[in-house]
PDB file of C-alpha atoms in Angstrom:
ATOM      1  CA  MET A   1      30.095 -35.639  38.527  1.00 89.00           C
ATOM      2  CA  PRO A   2      32.399 -34.040  35.953  1.00 94.00           C
ATOM      3  CA  ARG A   3      35.746 -35.799  35.496  1.00 95.00           C
ATOM      4  CA  ARG A   4      37.698 -32.649  36.426  1.00 96.00           C
ATOM      5  CA  ASP A   5      35.901 -32.658  39.810  1.00 96.00           C
ATOM      6  CA  ILE A   6      36.783 -36.316  40.295  1.00 96.00           C
ATOM      7  CA  ARG A   7      40.413 -35.506  39.406  1.00 97.00           C
ATOM      8  CA  GLU A   8      40.467 -32.773  42.068  1.00 97.00           C
ATOM      9  CA  LEU A   9      39.056 -35.163  44.686  1.00 96.00           C
ATOM     10  CA  VAL A  10      41.575 -37.874  43.819  1.00 96.00           C
ATOM     11  CA  ASP A  11      44.413 -35.324  43.989  1.00 97.00           C
ATOM     12  CA  GLN A  12      43.210 -34.099  47.394  1.00 97.00           C
ATOM     13  CA  TYR A  13      42.902 -37.602  48.840  1.00 95.00           C
ATOM     14  CA  VAL A  14      46.256 -38.750  47.470  1.00 96.00           C
ATOM     15  CA  ASP A  15      47.968 -35.602  48.788  1.00 97.00           C
ATOM     16  CA  ALA A  16      46.396 -36.140  52.214  1.00 97.00           C
ATOM     17  CA  LEU A  17      47.494 -39.781  52.211  1.00 94.00           C
ATOM     18  CA  LEU A  18      51.065 -38.936  51.229  1.00 96.00           C
ATOM     19  CA  ASP A  19      51.219 -36.252  53.925  1.00 97.00           C
ATOM     20  CA  SER A  20      49.905 -38.635  56.579  1.00 96.00           C
ATOM     21  CA  ILE A  21      52.323 -41.475  55.803  1.00 95.00           C
ATOM     22  CA  GLY A  22      55.299 -39.200  55.207  1.00 94.00           C
ATOM     23  CA  THR A  23      56.817 -41.363  52.487  1.00 95.00           C
ATOM     24  CA  THR A  24      56.151 -42.696  49.029  1.00 95.00           C
ATOM     25  CA  PRO A  25      54.276 -45.997  49.217  1.00 95.00           C
ATOM     26  CA  ASP A  26      55.417 -49.049  47.278  1.00 96.00           C
ATOM     27  CA  GLY A  27      51.883 -49.593  46.076  1.00 94.00           C
ATOM     28  CA  ALA A  28      48.300 -48.454  46.282  1.00 93.00           C
ATOM     29  CA  ILE A  29      45.356 -50.828  46.405  1.00 89.00           C
ATOM     30  CA  LEU A  30      42.295 -49.562  44.557  1.00 89.00           C
ATOM     31  CA  GLY A  31      39.931 -51.597  46.689  1.00 83.00           C
ATOM     32  CA  CYS A  32      36.511 -50.743  45.305  1.00 82.00           C
ATOM     33  CA  THR A  33      34.923 -52.145  42.186  1.00 76.00           C
ATOM     34  CA  HIS A  34      34.424 -48.729  40.599  1.00 83.00           C
ATOM     35  CA  TYR A  35      38.049 -47.574  40.955  1.00 86.00           C
ATOM     36  CA  PRO A  36      39.162 -49.036  37.600  1.00 84.00           C
ATOM     37  CA  LEU A  37      37.063 -46.288  36.035  1.00 90.00           C
ATOM     38  CA  VAL A  38      39.411 -43.678  37.516  1.00 94.00           C
ATOM     39  CA  SER A  39      42.644 -45.641  37.928  1.00 93.00           C
ATOM     40  CA  ASP A  40      44.332 -43.313  35.449  1.00 96.00           C
ATOM     41  CA  LEU A  41      43.595 -40.420  37.808  1.00 97.00           C
ATOM     42  CA  PHE A  42      45.200 -42.269  40.705  1.00 96.00           C
ATOM     43  CA  ALA A  43      48.208 -43.118  38.534  1.00 96.00           C
ATOM     44  CA  ALA A  44      48.606 -39.436  37.652  1.00 97.00           C
ATOM     45  CA  ALA A  45      48.203 -38.294  41.280  1.00 97.00           C
ATOM     46  CA  LEU A  46      50.572 -40.834  42.836  1.00 97.00           C
ATOM     47  CA  PRO A  47      54.337 -40.461  42.640  1.00 97.00           C
ATOM     48  CA  SER A  48      56.026 -42.176  39.709  1.00 95.00           C
ATOM     49  CA  GLY A  49      56.783 -45.840  40.332  1.00 95.00           C
ATOM     50  CA  VAL A  50      53.964 -46.516  42.797  1.00 97.00           C
ATOM     51  CA  ARG A  51      52.434 -49.859  41.838  1.00 94.00           C
ATOM     52  CA  ILE A  52      48.655 -49.777  41.492  1.00 93.00           C
ATOM     53  CA  ILE A  53      46.885 -52.959  42.557  1.00 89.00           C
ATOM     54  CA  HIS A  54      43.379 -53.342  41.177  1.00 84.00           C
ATOM     55  CA  GLN A  55      40.851 -55.059  43.455  1.00 80.00           C
ATOM     56  CA  PRO A  56      39.161 -57.207  40.775  1.00 76.00           C
ATOM     57  CA  GLU A  57      42.502 -58.572  39.557  1.00 78.00           C
ATOM     58  CA  ALA A  58      43.787 -59.132  43.096  1.00 78.00           C
ATOM     59  CA  SER A  59      40.562 -60.923  44.059  1.00 83.00           C
ATOM     60  CA  ALA A  60      40.733 -63.138  40.964  1.00 85.00           C
ATOM     61  CA  ARG A  61      44.372 -64.079  41.715  1.00 87.00           C
ATOM     62  CA  ALA A  62      43.515 -64.829  45.347  1.00 89.00           C
ATOM     63  CA  LEU A  63      40.545 -66.998  44.340  1.00 89.00           C
ATOM     64  CA  LYS A  64      42.648 -68.910  41.815  1.00 91.00           C
ATOM     65  CA  ALA A  65      45.367 -69.506  44.416  1.00 93.00           C
ATOM     66  CA  TYR A  66      42.746 -70.719  46.893  1.00 92.00           C
ATOM     67  CA  LEU A  67      41.164 -73.069  44.372  1.00 90.00           C
ATOM     68  CA  ASP A  68      44.604 -74.384  43.374  1.00 91.00           C
ATOM     69  CA  ARG A  69      45.177 -75.278  47.051  1.00 92.00           C
ATOM     70  CA  HIS A  70      41.727 -76.895  47.345  1.00 89.00           C
ATOM     71  CA  PRO A  71      41.256 -79.389  44.506  1.00 87.00           C
ATOM     72  CA  GLU A  72      38.095 -80.663  46.185  1.00 86.00           C
ATOM     73  CA  TYR A  73      36.362 -77.675  44.585  1.00 83.00           C
ATOM     74  CA  ASP A  74      37.463 -78.654  41.075  1.00 77.00           C
ATOM     75  CA  ALA A  75      34.751 -78.051  38.463  1.00 71.00           C
ATOM     76  CA  GLY A  76      35.129 -81.689  37.438  1.00 69.00           C
ATOM     77  CA  ASN A  77      33.415 -82.593  40.702  1.00 58.00           C
ATOM     78  CA  ALA A  78      30.270 -80.824  39.452  1.00 57.00           C
ATOM     79  CA  GLY A  79      30.554 -78.224  42.209  1.00 52.00           C
ATOM     80  CA  ARG A  80      30.601 -80.767  45.028  1.00 57.00           C
ATOM     81  CA  ALA A  81      33.206 -80.882  47.742  1.00 56.00           C
ATOM     82  CA  SER A  82      34.528 -84.174  49.024  1.00 56.00           C
ATOM     83  CA  SER A  83      36.345 -85.172  52.171  1.00 56.00           C
ATOM     84  CA  SER A  84      39.175 -87.633  52.571  1.00 58.00           C
ATOM     85  CA  ARG A  85      39.909 -86.832  56.203  1.00 57.00           C
ATOM     86  CA  PRO A  86      40.079 -89.786  58.603  1.00 57.00           C
ATOM     87  CA  GLY A  87      36.725 -90.553  60.146  1.00 54.00           C
ATOM     88  CA  PHE A  88      34.763 -88.885  57.354  1.00 53.00           C
ATOM     89  CA  PRO A  89      33.039 -90.653  54.505  1.00 52.00           C
ATOM     90  CA  LYS A  90      34.861 -90.526  51.160  1.00 56.00           C
ATOM     91  CA  LYS A  91      31.729 -89.674  49.228  1.00 54.00           C
ATOM     92  CA  PRO A  92      30.992 -86.183  47.967  1.00 53.00           C
ATOM     93  CA  CYS A  93      29.600 -83.654  50.405  1.00 52.00           C
ATOM     94  CA  ARG A  94      26.302 -82.091  49.374  1.00 49.00           C
TER      95      ARG A  94
END
């Protein structure tokens, strides 16, 4: 699909979104893996100041935060989880 056609589609969808919500959003989540290829088109179509959140970056941050809260998945454990809950063995889970 030619880029100018993609630009027209993005403009149409952003206009429809803005009309339906009736206000300028604080941010827009580009939630599909292919959206980084056209994020510049979304940035141009959205009102100035709207924060664009990219799905791959958001997913990576969320995974890092999860792993930081769950040290049992530390790579130093060779990919094995362990349990220290009462009533459970303290050896690695397989």
